[in-house]
mmCIF file of C-alpha atoms in Angstrom:
data_model
loop_
_atom_site.group_PDB
_atom_site.id
_atom_site.type_symbol
_atom_site.label_atom_id
_atom_site.label_comp_id
_atom_site.label_asym_id
_atom_site.label_seq_id
_atom_site.Cartn_x
_atom_site.Cartn_y
_atom_site.Cartn_z
ATOM 1 C CA MET A 1 -46.319 12.488 13.226
ATOM 2 C CA THR A 2 -43.050 11.640 14.969
ATOM 3 C CA MET A 3 -39.629 13.555 13.990
ATOM 4 C CA GLN A 4 -36.027 11.307 13.001
ATOM 5 C CA PRO A 5 -32.774 12.477 14.119
ATOM 6 C CA PRO A 6 -30.820 14.243 11.832
ATOM 7 C CA THR A 7 -28.125 11.216 10.173
ATOM 8 C CA GLY A 8 -25.165 12.203 8.338
ATOM 9 C CA PHE A 9 -22.086 13.605 8.978
ATOM 10 C CA GLY A 10 -22.950 17.023 10.849
ATOM 11 C CA ALA A 11 -25.798 14.479 12.975
ATOM 12 C CA LYS A 12 -22.242 12.651 14.032
ATOM 13 C CA LEU A 13 -20.734 15.853 15.381
ATOM 14 C CA ARG A 14 -23.547 17.521 16.710
ATOM 15 C CA GLY A 15 -22.574 14.890 20.520
ATOM 16 C CA LEU A 16 -19.178 15.795 20.039
ATOM 17 C CA PRO A 17 -17.331 18.478 22.418
ATOM 18 C CA PRO A 18 -16.595 21.357 21.006
ATOM 19 C CA THR A 19 -13.301 20.413 20.976
ATOM 20 C CA GLU A 20 -13.782 16.840 19.273
ATOM 21 C CA GLN A 21 -16.302 18.732 16.383
ATOM 22 C CA LEU A 22 -12.677 20.159 15.550
ATOM 23 C CA ARG A 23 -10.561 17.326 15.546
ATOM 24 C CA ALA A 24 -13.087 15.489 13.911
ATOM 25 C CA ASN A 25 -12.086 17.895 11.320
ATOM 26 C CA TRP A 26 -8.877 18.323 10.976
ATOM 27 C CA ALA A 27 -9.006 17.291 7.553
ATOM 28 C CA TRP A 28 -11.102 20.449 6.386
ATOM 29 C CA PHE A 29 -8.673 22.875 7.971
ATOM 30 C CA LEU A 30 -5.666 21.025 6.356
ATOM 31 C CA GLY A 31 -7.576 21.402 2.878
ATOM 32 C CA LEU A 32 -8.625 25.241 3.955
ATOM 33 C CA GLY A 33 -4.552 26.031 4.427
ATOM 34 C CA ILE A 34 -3.362 24.346 1.019
ATOM 35 C CA VAL A 35 -6.140 26.452 -1.116
ATOM 36 C CA ALA A 36 -4.879 29.455 1.191
ATOM 37 C CA VAL A 37 -1.086 28.769 0.415
ATOM 38 C CA VAL A 38 -1.766 28.195 -3.506
ATOM 39 C CA ALA A 39 -4.052 30.986 -4.185
ATOM 40 C CA GLY A 40 -1.528 33.161 -1.901
ATOM 41 C CA LEU A 41 1.263 31.508 -4.136
ATOM 42 C CA VAL A 42 -0.741 32.492 -7.317
ATOM 43 C CA ALA A 43 -1.113 36.099 -5.952
ATOM 44 C CA LEU A 44 2.673 36.648 -5.437
ATOM 45 C CA ALA A 45 2.965 35.178 -8.892
ATOM 46 C CA ILE A 46 0.431 37.683 -10.454
ATOM 47 C CA THR A 47 1.269 40.376 -8.619
ATOM 48 C CA GLU A 48 -0.457 43.272 -10.568
ATOM 49 C CA PHE A 49 -3.652 40.813 -11.158
ATOM 50 C CA ALA A 50 -3.950 40.877 -7.760
ATOM 51 C CA THR A 51 -3.824 44.317 -6.979
ATOM 52 C CA LEU A 52 -6.165 44.768 -9.766
ATOM 53 C CA VAL A 53 -8.400 42.175 -8.364
ATOM 54 C CA SER A 54 -8.574 43.666 -5.365
ATOM 55 C CA VAL A 55 -9.055 47.350 -6.046
ATOM 56 C CA VAL A 56 -11.885 46.184 -8.462
ATOM 57 C CA THR A 57 -13.721 44.101 -5.401
ATOM 58 C CA ILE A 58 -13.077 47.068 -3.329
ATOM 59 C CA GLY A 59 -14.352 49.407 -5.797
ATOM 60 C CA VAL A 60 -17.725 47.097 -5.806
ATOM 61 C CA LEU A 61 -18.349 46.615 -1.982
ATOM 62 C CA VAL A 62 -17.486 50.521 -1.380
ATOM 63 C CA ALA A 63 -20.367 51.361 -4.261
ATOM 64 C CA VAL A 64 -22.991 48.790 -2.668
ATOM 65 C CA VAL A 65 -22.628 50.839 1.045
ATOM 66 C CA GLY A 66 -22.862 53.651 -0.113
ATOM 67 C CA LEU A 67 -26.064 52.958 -2.036
ATOM 68 C CA VAL A 68 -27.307 51.739 0.773
ATOM 69 C CA GLU A 69 -26.393 54.196 2.671
ATOM 70 C CA ILE A 70 -28.186 56.740 0.440
ATOM 71 C CA VAL A 71 -31.583 54.489 0.754
ATOM 72 C CA LEU A 72 -31.135 54.673 4.141
ATOM 73 C CA GLY A 73 -30.836 58.183 3.720
ATOM 74 C CA PHE A 74 -33.700 58.256 1.845
ATOM 75 C CA ARG A 75 -35.687 56.084 4.083
ATOM 76 C CA ALA A 76 -34.865 57.933 7.706
ATOM 77 C CA ARG A 77 -35.896 61.677 6.438
ATOM 78 C CA GLY A 78 -37.722 62.279 9.398
ATOM 79 C CA TRP A 79 -33.947 61.925 10.982
ATOM 80 C CA GLY A 80 -31.416 64.738 11.383
ATOM 81 C CA GLN A 81 -28.596 62.434 9.833
ATOM 82 C CA ALA A 82 -30.127 61.287 6.703
ATOM 83 C CA LEU A 83 -28.548 64.347 4.581
ATOM 84 C CA TYR A 84 -25.085 63.307 5.810
ATOM 85 C CA TRP A 85 -25.907 59.653 5.307
ATOM 86 C CA GLU A 86 -27.079 60.934 2.101
ATOM 87 C CA ILE A 87 -23.863 62.339 1.033
ATOM 88 C CA SER A 88 -21.368 60.431 2.467
ATOM 89 C CA GLY A 89 -23.160 57.150 0.425
ATOM 90 C CA LEU A 90 -22.829 59.386 -2.440
ATOM 91 C CA PHE A 91 -19.254 59.707 -1.928
ATOM 92 C CA TYR A 92 -18.721 55.839 -1.471
ATOM 93 C CA VAL A 93 -20.429 55.084 -4.573
ATOM 94 C CA ALA A 94 -18.060 57.613 -6.740
ATOM 95 C CA ALA A 95 -15.351 55.947 -5.259
ATOM 96 C CA GLY A 96 -16.442 52.240 -5.476
ATOM 97 C CA ILE A 97 -16.883 53.706 -9.584
ATOM 98 C CA PHE A 98 -13.963 55.290 -10.114
ATOM 99 C CA ALA A 99 -11.892 51.781 -8.517
ATOM 100 C CA TRP A 100 -13.691 49.758 -10.965
ATOM 101 C CA ALA A 101 -13.621 52.039 -13.589
ATOM 102 C CA GLU A 102 -9.822 52.881 -13.450
ATOM 103 C CA PRO A 103 -8.538 50.191 -11.616
ATOM 104 C CA VAL A 104 -4.871 50.834 -12.316
ATOM 105 C CA GLN A 105 -5.480 54.936 -11.517
ATOM 106 C CA ALA A 106 -7.664 53.532 -7.696
ATOM 107 C CA SER A 107 -4.551 50.731 -7.082
ATOM 108 C CA VAL A 108 -2.046 53.702 -7.383
ATOM 109 C CA VAL A 109 -4.247 55.863 -5.112
ATOM 110 C CA LEU A 110 -4.995 53.001 -2.622
ATOM 111 C CA THR A 111 -0.575 52.639 -2.412
ATOM 112 C CA LEU A 112 -0.587 55.937 -1.219
ATOM 113 C CA LEU A 113 -2.700 56.315 1.913
ATOM 114 C CA LEU A 114 -1.672 52.037 2.324
ATOM 115 C CA GLY A 115 1.884 53.674 2.851
ATOM 116 C CA ALA A 116 0.924 56.595 4.415
ATOM 117 C CA GLY A 117 -1.028 54.633 7.284
ATOM 118 C CA LEU A 118 1.621 52.177 7.791
ATOM 119 C CA LEU A 119 4.059 55.337 8.212
ATOM 120 C CA ALA A 120 1.429 56.856 10.558
ATOM 121 C CA THR A 121 0.778 53.792 12.734
ATOM 122 C CA GLY A 122 4.574 52.842 12.562
ATOM 123 C CA ILE A 123 5.019 56.335 14.498
ATOM 124 C CA VAL A 124 2.545 56.202 16.922
ATOM 125 C CA ARG A 125 3.287 52.451 18.077
ATOM 126 C CA ALA A 126 6.790 53.497 18.189
ATOM 127 C CA VAL A 127 6.358 56.772 20.246
ATOM 128 C CA ALA A 128 3.963 55.028 22.410
ATOM 129 C CA GLY A 129 6.629 52.189 22.953
ATOM 130 C CA PHE A 130 8.843 54.920 24.141
ATOM 131 C CA ARG A 131 6.445 56.290 26.483
ATOM 132 C CA HIS A 132 5.981 52.680 28.054
ATOM 133 C CA HIS A 133 8.253 51.633 31.079
ATOM 134 C CA ASP A 134 7.105 47.775 31.214
ATOM 135 C CA LYS A 135 7.280 44.558 29.467
ATOM 136 C CA MET A 136 5.172 45.974 26.421
ATOM 137 C CA ARG A 137 8.149 48.513 25.168
ATOM 138 C CA GLY A 138 10.251 46.480 23.287
ATOM 139 C CA PRO A 139 7.933 44.500 21.438
ATOM 140 C CA LEU A 140 5.987 47.814 20.524
ATOM 141 C CA ILE A 141 8.918 49.941 19.837
ATOM 142 C CA LEU A 142 9.778 46.702 17.190
ATOM 143 C CA SER A 143 6.727 47.195 15.542
ATOM 144 C CA GLY A 144 6.557 50.624 15.223
ATOM 145 C CA VAL A 145 9.919 50.421 13.287
ATOM 146 C CA VAL A 146 8.838 47.503 11.346
ATOM 147 C CA THR A 147 5.396 49.005 10.381
ATOM 148 C CA GLY A 148 7.067 52.725 9.915
ATOM 149 C CA LEU A 149 9.786 51.156 7.701
ATOM 150 C CA LEU A 150 6.981 48.974 5.737
ATOM 151 C CA GLY A 151 5.605 52.589 5.263
ATOM 152 C CA LEU A 152 8.149 53.907 4.198
ATOM 153 C CA LEU A 153 9.219 51.592 1.998
ATOM 154 C CA ILE A 154 6.010 51.578 0.557
ATOM 155 C CA VAL A 155 5.544 55.964 -0.184
ATOM 156 C CA SER A 156 9.185 55.883 -1.122
ATOM 157 C CA GLY A 157 8.587 53.576 -4.125
ATOM 158 C CA TRP A 158 5.306 55.619 -5.093
ATOM 159 C CA PRO A 159 4.059 55.737 -7.830
ATOM 160 C CA ALA A 160 5.867 52.737 -9.477
ATOM 161 C CA ASN A 161 5.142 50.333 -7.602
ATOM 162 C CA GLY A 162 1.004 51.257 -6.913
ATOM 163 C CA LEU A 163 0.266 48.637 -9.442
ATOM 164 C CA PHE A 164 1.764 45.436 -7.241
ATOM 165 C CA VAL A 165 1.908 46.498 -3.732
ATOM 166 C CA ILE A 166 -1.818 45.686 -2.333
ATOM 167 C CA GLY A 167 -0.959 42.105 -4.861
ATOM 168 C CA LEU A 168 2.149 41.053 -3.104
ATOM 169 C CA LEU A 169 0.894 41.851 0.111
ATOM 170 C CA LEU A 170 -2.256 39.724 -0.544
ATOM 171 C CA GLY A 171 -0.540 37.048 -1.594
ATOM 172 C CA ILE A 172 1.660 37.143 1.457
ATOM 173 C CA GLU A 173 -0.882 37.212 3.981
ATOM 174 C CA LEU A 174 -2.884 34.508 2.277
ATOM 175 C CA VAL A 175 0.456 32.102 2.321
ATOM 176 C CA PHE A 176 0.829 32.828 5.905
ATOM 177 C CA THR A 177 -2.939 32.118 6.197
ATOM 178 C CA GLY A 178 -2.623 28.896 4.802
ATOM 179 C CA ILE A 179 0.559 27.769 6.575
ATOM 180 C CA ASN A 180 -1.227 28.917 9.852
ATOM 181 C CA TRP A 181 -4.032 26.529 9.195
ATOM 182 C CA ILE A 182 -1.947 24.024 7.989
ATOM 183 C CA PHE A 183 -0.193 23.901 11.802
ATOM 184 C CA PHE A 184 -3.792 23.671 12.610
ATOM 185 C CA ALA A 185 -4.919 20.747 10.944
ATOM 186 C CA LEU A 186 -1.635 18.938 12.309
ATOM 187 C CA ARG A 187 -1.793 19.543 15.420
ATOM 188 C CA LEU A 188 -5.291 18.372 16.078
ATOM 189 C CA ARG A 189 -4.779 15.669 14.123
ATOM 190 C CA SER A 190 -1.667 14.338 16.056
ATOM 191 C CA HIS A 191 -4.173 15.197 19.113
ATOM 192 C CA ALA A 192 -7.460 13.037 18.140
#
């Protein structure tokens, strides 16, 4: 019995170099970009819902990771770290259940953590920028100031902004990611 070479869409591309494979699929990248932009615009239109969906999804994922950690802890009883894994897993499961059961309150907590994290990151970047004495000094300081101001804006609006910040940032990220894919696809097409 002899093997026949595969036919169809994938078989046509297998013999091409990677760059040519990308160019041959430019329309798929364009489609991905359009879908991402549309999803981002929808998230921006319904930021509260996008926030709640994000928080519930995060809660489910965190709970699953916690369960896996607990199972690994029980399976690794001979190891010294097993009890720590089990305790850590319990915390993950509890946090996941909280996010799933109380997504509004969880979004408020996550918004505060996000804002505080951005503020702290901005301060660290700005300080690091002032300590640099090369070409990276300006961009690092600018990045720190912008990130810090975003964090300060989120923290100063907390808790009132807890139900829309995550959805707003998700929407903005999806729109910019989509635009990036669209430009990538059009560039591939122009070089085809």
